[in-house]
Amino acid sequence: MASIIAKDLVAASATPLILSILKNGDSYGYEIIQQVKEHSNGLLEWADGMLYPILHRMEKNDFIESYWGKADTGRKRKYYTLQDEGRKELIKMQEQWHQLYTLLMSFKGE
Amino acid sequence: MFDLDNAVENWCNKVVSHNIWDADKVDELKDHLYCIIEQDVNSGTNEQLAFEKATSELGYPEAEMGASSGRAKIIQRICRVINKIEGNSSSDSPLVLGHAIIWASVMLAMALVVDDKDTNGAVLMILTLGWFASFMTLDGTKASAKKEWACLKRFVERKMS
C-alpha cells in the first residue's frame, strides 16, 4: 500500500524530478504536475503553489530556461527547457540520491 | 449565461490584487487554471462547475474575499510565508535567516539592556518561547527551529571567516 510521502521528502525531491522530466523534453507547469502524478501512481500530487516558485527559482539558478509558446487552443503558454547547468545538476542529484538510497538499504537488513 | 473567459480574467485579477501572484507571471497561472478546467469540461462537467472546482482546487480562498477583508490579508500573508518556506528547500532562505536574525537581535538587546540577572533570565525564557511560538505561523515543527539555528550559525561563521 502506498504511504503518504513526508513533506520534507516531497520538497527535496521536487528539483531532481523536474529536471528529469525536462530532460525528456520541454514542458509546462500543468503537464509537469500531471506527469509526476502519473509516474508516482497518484502518490505525489503537487500543488501549483509548490511547483511554480520552484520552477522560477530553478530558472534564476540557470538550471532551466522559459519561453512563451502557444497551447493547442492558441492560448499563451510558458514552456521550460533544460539548460546545461541543469543537466549537470541532475547528474549530481541522481548520484546523491542513489548514494542515500544505497546507505538506507544497507541498514535495512540489520 | 456563464462567461468562462470573464470569470477567469476576474479571478486572476483578484489573485494579483491580493499579491498572491505577481502580475508579470499571471499568464502562467491563467494557463494552468484553463488546463484544469478543460480537463473537467472534456469529462462532461459544465464550464461554471469546472471553473468553481478548479479555483477551489488551486486554493486561493482570499481571492474570493473582499479586498478590504482584514482576515484575507492575514491569511494571504500566512500563505505567502508558508509558500516561501515550503517552496524553498534551501536552509539559508532569506526568510529563515531574517527570522533567525530578528529574534537573535531581540534576545541580545534584552540581555544588554536588562541589568537584573533574574529578570534577564525570565525575559530570555519568554523570548525563547516567543521564538518557538512564531513557528506555529511558519512551520510548527522542531526541525524548523533546528534549521533556523543552523542557518544563523552558518551566517555568523561566514561573517567571521
mmCIF file of C-alpha atoms in Angstrom:
data_model
loop_
_atom_site.group_PDB
_atom_site.id
_atom_site.type_symbol
_atom_site.label_atom_id
_atom_site.label_comp_id
_atom_site.label_asym_id
_atom_site.label_seq_id
_atom_site.Cartn_x
_atom_site.Cartn_y
_atom_site.Cartn_z
ATOM 1 C CA MET A 1 0.000 0.000 0.000
ATOM 2 C CA ALA A 2 1.370 3.414 -0.969
ATOM 3 C CA SER A 3 2.149 5.581 2.051
ATOM 4 C CA ILE A 4 1.965 9.353 2.214
ATOM 5 C CA ILE A 5 5.379 10.840 1.454
ATOM 6 C CA ALA A 6 6.743 13.184 4.143
ATOM 7 C CA LYS A 7 6.567 16.876 3.284
ATOM 8 C CA ASP A 8 10.338 17.308 3.541
ATOM 9 C CA LEU A 9 10.928 14.480 1.068
ATOM 10 C CA VAL A 10 8.358 15.885 -1.359
ATOM 11 C CA ALA A 11 10.135 19.242 -1.253
ATOM 12 C CA ALA A 12 13.628 17.746 -1.525
ATOM 13 C CA SER A 13 12.740 15.531 -4.475
ATOM 14 C CA ALA A 14 10.975 18.242 -6.472
ATOM 15 C CA THR A 15 14.047 19.699 -8.185
ATOM 16 C CA PRO A 16 15.544 16.404 -9.423
ATOM 17 C CA LEU A 17 12.111 15.229 -10.568
ATOM 18 C CA ILE A 18 11.522 18.415 -12.561
ATOM 19 C CA LEU A 19 14.994 18.194 -14.092
ATOM 20 C CA SER A 20 14.337 14.549 -15.019
ATOM 21 C CA ILE A 21 11.048 15.417 -16.712
ATOM 22 C CA LEU A 22 12.593 18.274 -18.671
ATOM 23 C CA LYS A 23 15.491 16.042 -19.730
ATOM 24 C CA ASN A 24 12.917 14.136 -21.802
ATOM 25 C CA GLY A 25 11.660 17.287 -23.461
ATOM 26 C CA ASP A 26 10.346 20.796 -22.857
ATOM 27 C CA SER A 27 7.245 21.013 -20.744
ATOM 28 C CA TYR A 28 4.963 23.392 -18.864
ATOM 29 C CA GLY A 29 3.673 23.616 -15.299
ATOM 30 C CA TYR A 30 0.394 21.744 -15.550
ATOM 31 C CA GLU A 31 1.923 18.953 -17.614
ATOM 32 C CA ILE A 32 4.804 18.565 -15.163
ATOM 33 C CA ILE A 33 2.318 18.123 -12.317
ATOM 34 C CA GLN A 34 0.357 15.559 -14.350
ATOM 35 C CA GLN A 35 3.499 13.608 -15.257
ATOM 36 C CA VAL A 36 4.617 13.432 -11.644
ATOM 37 C CA LYS A 37 1.143 12.283 -10.582
ATOM 38 C CA GLU A 38 1.037 9.604 -13.288
ATOM 39 C CA HIS A 39 4.550 8.298 -12.743
ATOM 40 C CA SER A 40 4.004 8.104 -8.994
ATOM 41 C CA ASN A 41 0.586 6.419 -9.417
ATOM 42 C CA GLY A 42 -1.025 9.257 -7.539
ATOM 43 C CA LEU A 43 1.451 9.192 -4.642
ATOM 44 C CA LEU A 44 2.778 12.654 -5.438
ATOM 45 C CA GLU A 45 0.211 15.323 -6.173
ATOM 46 C CA TRP A 46 1.953 18.647 -6.376
ATOM 47 C CA ALA A 47 0.056 21.869 -5.898
ATOM 48 C CA ASP A 48 0.656 24.770 -8.260
ATOM 49 C CA GLY A 49 1.654 26.797 -5.209
ATOM 50 C CA MET A 50 4.543 24.436 -4.684
ATOM 51 C CA LEU A 51 5.647 23.934 -8.282
ATOM 52 C CA TYR A 52 5.826 27.437 -9.700
ATOM 53 C CA PRO A 53 8.092 29.001 -7.043
ATOM 54 C CA ILE A 54 10.460 26.048 -7.575
ATOM 55 C CA LEU A 55 10.396 26.474 -11.352
ATOM 56 C CA HIS A 56 11.079 30.207 -11.035
ATOM 57 C CA ARG A 57 13.928 29.583 -8.638
ATOM 58 C CA MET A 58 15.430 26.916 -10.915
ATOM 59 C CA GLU A 59 15.296 29.432 -13.720
ATOM 60 C CA LYS A 60 17.155 32.009 -11.603
ATOM 61 C CA ASN A 61 19.807 29.349 -10.955
ATOM 62 C CA ASP A 62 20.111 28.768 -14.730
ATOM 63 C CA PHE A 63 19.076 25.124 -14.453
ATOM 64 C CA ILE A 64 16.159 25.739 -16.803
ATOM 65 C CA GLU A 65 15.002 28.453 -19.147
ATOM 66 C CA SER A 66 11.482 29.529 -20.017
ATOM 67 C CA TYR A 67 9.950 30.721 -23.248
ATOM 68 C CA TRP A 68 6.447 31.587 -24.343
ATOM 69 C CA GLY A 69 4.735 29.331 -26.797
ATOM 70 C CA LYS A 70 1.148 28.606 -27.772
ATOM 71 C CA ALA A 71 -1.160 25.899 -26.493
ATOM 72 C CA ASP A 72 -3.346 23.925 -28.961
ATOM 73 C CA THR A 73 -6.166 26.333 -28.155
ATOM 74 C CA GLY A 74 -3.976 29.290 -29.150
ATOM 75 C CA ARG A 75 -3.536 30.415 -25.563
ATOM 76 C CA LYS A 76 -0.192 31.748 -24.327
ATOM 77 C CA ARG A 77 1.737 29.043 -22.524
ATOM 78 C CA LYS A 78 5.065 29.178 -20.729
ATOM 79 C CA TYR A 79 7.361 26.271 -21.511
ATOM 80 C CA TYR A 80 10.516 25.281 -19.678
ATOM 81 C CA THR A 81 13.623 23.772 -21.206
ATOM 82 C CA LEU A 82 16.626 22.155 -19.556
ATOM 83 C CA GLN A 83 19.927 24.037 -19.615
ATOM 84 C CA ASP A 84 23.480 22.653 -19.410
ATOM 85 C CA GLU A 85 23.730 23.686 -15.755
ATOM 86 C CA GLY A 86 20.514 21.803 -15.145
ATOM 87 C CA ARG A 87 21.878 18.662 -16.798
ATOM 88 C CA LYS A 88 24.972 18.794 -14.576
ATOM 89 C CA GLU A 89 22.828 19.394 -11.504
ATOM 90 C CA LEU A 90 20.599 16.446 -12.411
ATOM 91 C CA ILE A 91 23.560 14.083 -12.675
ATOM 92 C CA LYS A 92 24.866 15.333 -9.341
ATOM 93 C CA MET A 93 21.487 14.918 -7.638
ATOM 94 C CA GLN A 94 20.860 11.480 -9.100
ATOM 95 C CA GLU A 95 24.226 10.372 -7.729
ATOM 96 C CA GLN A 96 23.438 11.813 -4.288
ATOM 97 C CA TRP A 97 20.006 10.202 -4.121
ATOM 98 C CA HIS A 98 21.488 6.889 -5.235
ATOM 99 C CA GLN A 99 24.142 7.085 -2.503
ATOM 100 C CA LEU A 100 21.492 7.870 0.109
ATOM 101 C CA TYR A 101 19.279 5.053 -1.101
ATOM 102 C CA THR A 102 22.189 2.594 -1.016
ATOM 103 C CA LEU A 103 23.074 3.694 2.509
ATOM 104 C CA LEU A 104 19.475 3.379 3.680
ATOM 105 C CA MET A 105 19.115 -0.086 2.169
ATOM 106 C CA SER A 106 22.380 -1.207 3.759
ATOM 107 C CA PHE A 107 20.749 -0.760 7.184
ATOM 108 C CA LYS A 108 17.524 -2.437 6.200
ATOM 109 C CA GLY A 109 18.683 -5.973 6.821
ATOM 110 C CA GLU A 110 20.105 -5.196 10.278
ATOM 111 C CA MET B 1 -25.114 32.695 -19.148
ATOM 112 C CA PHE B 2 -21.752 31.907 -17.588
ATOM 113 C CA ASP B 3 -18.837 33.641 -19.302
ATOM 114 C CA LEU B 4 -15.786 31.498 -18.586
ATOM 115 C CA ASP B 5 -13.166 33.858 -20.018
ATOM 116 C CA ASN B 6 -14.589 36.743 -17.993
ATOM 117 C CA ALA B 7 -14.687 34.638 -14.821
ATOM 118 C CA VAL B 8 -11.071 33.505 -15.305
ATOM 119 C CA GLU B 9 -9.923 37.067 -16.015
ATOM 120 C CA ASN B 10 -11.667 38.419 -12.899
ATOM 121 C CA TRP B 11 -10.376 35.660 -10.687
ATOM 122 C CA CYS B 12 -6.783 36.109 -11.893
ATOM 123 C CA ASN B 13 -7.063 39.872 -11.359
ATOM 124 C CA LYS B 14 -8.140 39.237 -7.766
ATOM 125 C CA VAL B 15 -5.212 36.874 -7.238
ATOM 126 C CA VAL B 16 -2.829 39.578 -8.486
ATOM 127 C CA SER B 17 -4.511 42.343 -6.483
ATOM 128 C CA HIS B 18 -4.107 40.259 -3.339
ATOM 129 C CA ASN B 19 -0.390 39.912 -4.165
ATOM 130 C CA ILE B 20 -0.679 36.132 -4.282
ATOM 131 C CA TRP B 21 0.834 36.034 -7.761
ATOM 132 C CA ASP B 22 2.926 38.677 -9.497
ATOM 133 C CA ALA B 23 1.248 40.463 -12.382
ATOM 134 C CA ASP B 24 4.069 39.515 -14.763
ATOM 135 C CA LYS B 25 3.563 35.806 -14.016
ATOM 136 C CA VAL B 26 -0.237 35.717 -14.047
ATOM 137 C CA ASP B 27 -0.484 34.457 -17.638
ATOM 138 C CA GLU B 28 1.156 31.266 -16.443
ATOM 139 C CA LEU B 29 -1.433 30.883 -13.673
ATOM 140 C CA LYS B 30 -4.210 31.591 -16.170
ATOM 141 C CA ASP B 31 -2.990 28.829 -18.487
ATOM 142 C CA HIS B 32 -2.766 26.447 -15.532
ATOM 143 C CA LEU B 33 -6.325 27.287 -14.497
ATOM 144 C CA TYR B 34 -7.619 26.743 -18.030
ATOM 145 C CA CYS B 35 -5.854 23.361 -18.201
ATOM 146 C CA ILE B 36 -7.654 22.171 -15.060
ATOM 147 C CA ILE B 37 -10.988 23.491 -16.336
ATOM 148 C CA GLU B 38 -10.549 21.942 -19.781
ATOM 149 C CA GLN B 39 -9.775 18.547 -18.270
ATOM 150 C CA ASP B 40 -13.087 18.631 -16.382
ATOM 151 C CA VAL B 41 -15.103 20.047 -19.275
ATOM 152 C CA ASN B 42 -13.753 17.270 -21.512
ATOM 153 C CA SER B 43 -15.079 14.781 -18.941
ATOM 154 C CA GLY B 44 -18.565 16.264 -19.271
ATOM 155 C CA THR B 45 -18.698 18.876 -16.488
ATOM 156 C CA ASN B 46 -20.226 22.243 -17.380
ATOM 157 C CA GLU B 47 -17.936 25.264 -17.575
ATOM 158 C CA GLN B 48 -19.203 27.009 -14.450
ATOM 159 C CA LEU B 49 -18.847 23.957 -12.228
ATOM 160 C CA ALA B 50 -15.435 23.219 -13.734
ATOM 161 C CA PHE B 51 -14.341 26.803 -13.024
ATOM 162 C CA GLU B 52 -15.550 26.655 -9.412
ATOM 163 C CA LYS B 53 -13.860 23.315 -8.858
ATOM 164 C CA ALA B 54 -10.616 24.497 -10.444
ATOM 165 C CA THR B 55 -10.418 27.716 -8.423
ATOM 166 C CA SER B 56 -11.213 25.776 -5.270
ATOM 167 C CA GLU B 57 -8.518 23.228 -6.174
ATOM 168 C CA LEU B 58 -5.953 25.969 -6.673
ATOM 169 C CA GLY B 59 -6.700 27.011 -3.108
ATOM 170 C CA TYR B 60 -6.566 30.769 -3.061
ATOM 171 C CA PRO B 61 -9.652 31.460 -0.890
ATOM 172 C CA GLU B 62 -8.508 35.006 -0.221
ATOM 173 C CA ALA B 63 -9.177 35.773 -3.907
ATOM 174 C CA GLU B 64 -12.851 35.144 -3.125
ATOM 175 C CA MET B 65 -12.837 37.535 -0.208
ATOM 176 C CA GLY B 66 -13.300 41.290 -0.369
ATOM 177 C CA ALA B 67 -10.165 43.313 -0.985
ATOM 178 C CA SER B 68 -10.703 45.146 2.280
ATOM 179 C CA SER B 69 -11.023 41.983 4.389
ATOM 180 C CA GLY B 70 -8.523 42.048 7.239
ATOM 181 C CA ARG B 71 -8.854 38.288 7.567
ATOM 182 C CA ALA B 72 -7.954 37.941 3.876
ATOM 183 C CA LYS B 73 -4.767 39.927 4.370
ATOM 184 C CA ILE B 74 -3.731 37.791 7.334
ATOM 185 C CA ILE B 75 -4.411 34.527 5.512
ATOM 186 C CA GLN B 76 -2.699 35.862 2.408
ATOM 187 C CA ARG B 77 0.353 36.815 4.412
ATOM 188 C CA ILE B 78 0.470 33.408 6.098
ATOM 189 C CA CYS B 79 0.048 31.612 2.760
ATOM 190 C CA ARG B 80 2.867 33.644 1.224
ATOM 191 C CA VAL B 81 5.113 32.814 4.156
ATOM 192 C CA ILE B 82 4.231 29.128 4.066
ATOM 193 C CA ASN B 83 4.669 29.005 0.294
ATOM 194 C CA LYS B 84 8.059 30.670 0.612
ATOM 195 C CA ILE B 85 9.210 28.216 3.234
ATOM 196 C CA GLU B 86 7.785 25.113 1.624
ATOM 197 C CA GLY B 87 8.873 26.140 -1.859
ATOM 198 C CA ASN B 88 12.411 26.735 -0.819
ATOM 199 C CA SER B 89 14.417 23.699 0.091
ATOM 200 C CA SER B 90 17.469 25.772 0.998
ATOM 201 C CA SER B 91 18.124 26.045 4.718
ATOM 202 C CA ASP B 92 19.512 29.532 4.192
ATOM 203 C CA SER B 93 16.461 31.172 2.606
ATOM 204 C CA PRO B 94 16.290 34.923 3.277
ATOM 205 C CA LEU B 95 13.073 34.419 5.242
ATOM 206 C CA VAL B 96 14.523 31.792 7.574
ATOM 207 C CA LEU B 97 17.718 33.805 8.004
ATOM 208 C CA GLY B 98 15.816 37.043 8.563
ATOM 209 C CA HIS B 99 13.573 35.406 11.149
ATOM 210 C CA ALA B 100 16.593 33.998 12.978
ATOM 211 C CA ILE B 101 18.462 37.314 12.939
ATOM 212 C CA ILE B 102 15.473 39.290 14.217
ATOM 213 C CA TRP B 103 14.912 37.007 17.179
ATOM 214 C CA ALA B 104 18.618 36.696 17.954
ATOM 215 C CA SER B 105 18.949 40.511 17.902
ATOM 216 C CA VAL B 106 15.980 40.960 20.211
ATOM 217 C CA MET B 107 17.373 38.426 22.684
ATOM 218 C CA LEU B 108 20.813 40.016 22.616
ATOM 219 C CA ALA B 109 19.371 43.504 23.058
ATOM 220 C CA MET B 110 17.318 42.384 26.061
ATOM 221 C CA ALA B 111 20.382 40.733 27.606
ATOM 222 C CA LEU B 112 22.301 44.012 27.292
ATOM 223 C CA VAL B 113 19.515 46.309 28.417
ATOM 224 C CA VAL B 114 18.165 44.375 31.400
ATOM 225 C CA ASP B 115 20.600 44.595 34.306
ATOM 226 C CA ASP B 116 18.969 42.330 36.831
ATOM 227 C CA LYS B 117 20.071 38.704 36.438
ATOM 228 C CA ASP B 118 16.727 37.155 37.482
ATOM 229 C CA THR B 119 14.704 39.440 35.243
ATOM 230 C CA ASN B 120 17.178 38.798 32.447
ATOM 231 C CA GLY B 121 16.612 35.036 32.730
ATOM 232 C CA ALA B 122 12.836 35.391 32.779
ATOM 233 C CA VAL B 123 12.804 37.734 29.779
ATOM 234 C CA LEU B 124 15.110 35.413 27.861
ATOM 235 C CA MET B 125 12.801 32.476 28.569
ATOM 236 C CA ILE B 126 9.770 34.452 27.381
ATOM 237 C CA LEU B 127 11.589 35.461 24.201
ATOM 238 C CA THR B 128 12.672 31.870 23.560
ATOM 239 C CA LEU B 129 9.060 30.729 23.952
ATOM 240 C CA GLY B 130 8.030 33.510 21.588
ATOM 241 C CA TRP B 131 10.597 32.328 19.044
ATOM 242 C CA PHE B 132 9.202 28.789 19.096
ATOM 243 C CA ALA B 133 5.623 30.069 19.089
ATOM 244 C CA SER B 134 6.332 32.066 15.939
ATOM 245 C CA PHE B 135 6.960 28.786 14.177
ATOM 246 C CA MET B 136 3.302 27.993 14.578
ATOM 247 C CA THR B 137 2.680 30.542 11.852
ATOM 248 C CA LEU B 138 5.669 29.460 9.802
ATOM 249 C CA ASP B 139 6.059 25.736 10.339
ATOM 250 C CA GLY B 140 5.165 24.069 13.631
ATOM 251 C CA THR B 141 7.997 21.573 13.745
ATOM 252 C CA LYS B 142 11.053 21.277 15.891
ATOM 253 C CA ALA B 143 13.013 20.630 12.696
ATOM 254 C CA SER B 144 12.368 24.234 11.626
ATOM 255 C CA ALA B 145 13.807 25.597 14.872
ATOM 256 C CA LYS B 146 16.930 23.472 14.358
ATOM 257 C CA LYS B 147 17.107 24.589 10.729
ATOM 258 C CA GLU B 148 16.878 28.226 11.759
ATOM 259 C CA TRP B 149 19.545 27.848 14.443
ATOM 260 C CA ALA B 150 21.863 26.108 11.923
ATOM 261 C CA CYS B 151 21.137 28.852 9.397
ATOM 262 C CA LEU B 152 22.040 31.591 11.888
ATOM 263 C CA LYS B 153 25.180 29.751 12.933
ATOM 264 C CA ARG B 154 26.308 29.454 9.289
ATOM 265 C CA PHE B 155 25.590 33.141 8.708
ATOM 266 C CA VAL B 156 27.709 34.170 11.715
ATOM 267 C CA GLU B 157 30.518 31.794 10.699
ATOM 268 C CA ARG B 158 30.558 33.225 7.174
ATOM 269 C CA LYS B 159 30.720 36.768 8.501
ATOM 270 C CA MET B 160 33.532 35.905 10.910
ATOM 271 C CA SER B 161 35.665 33.990 8.383
#
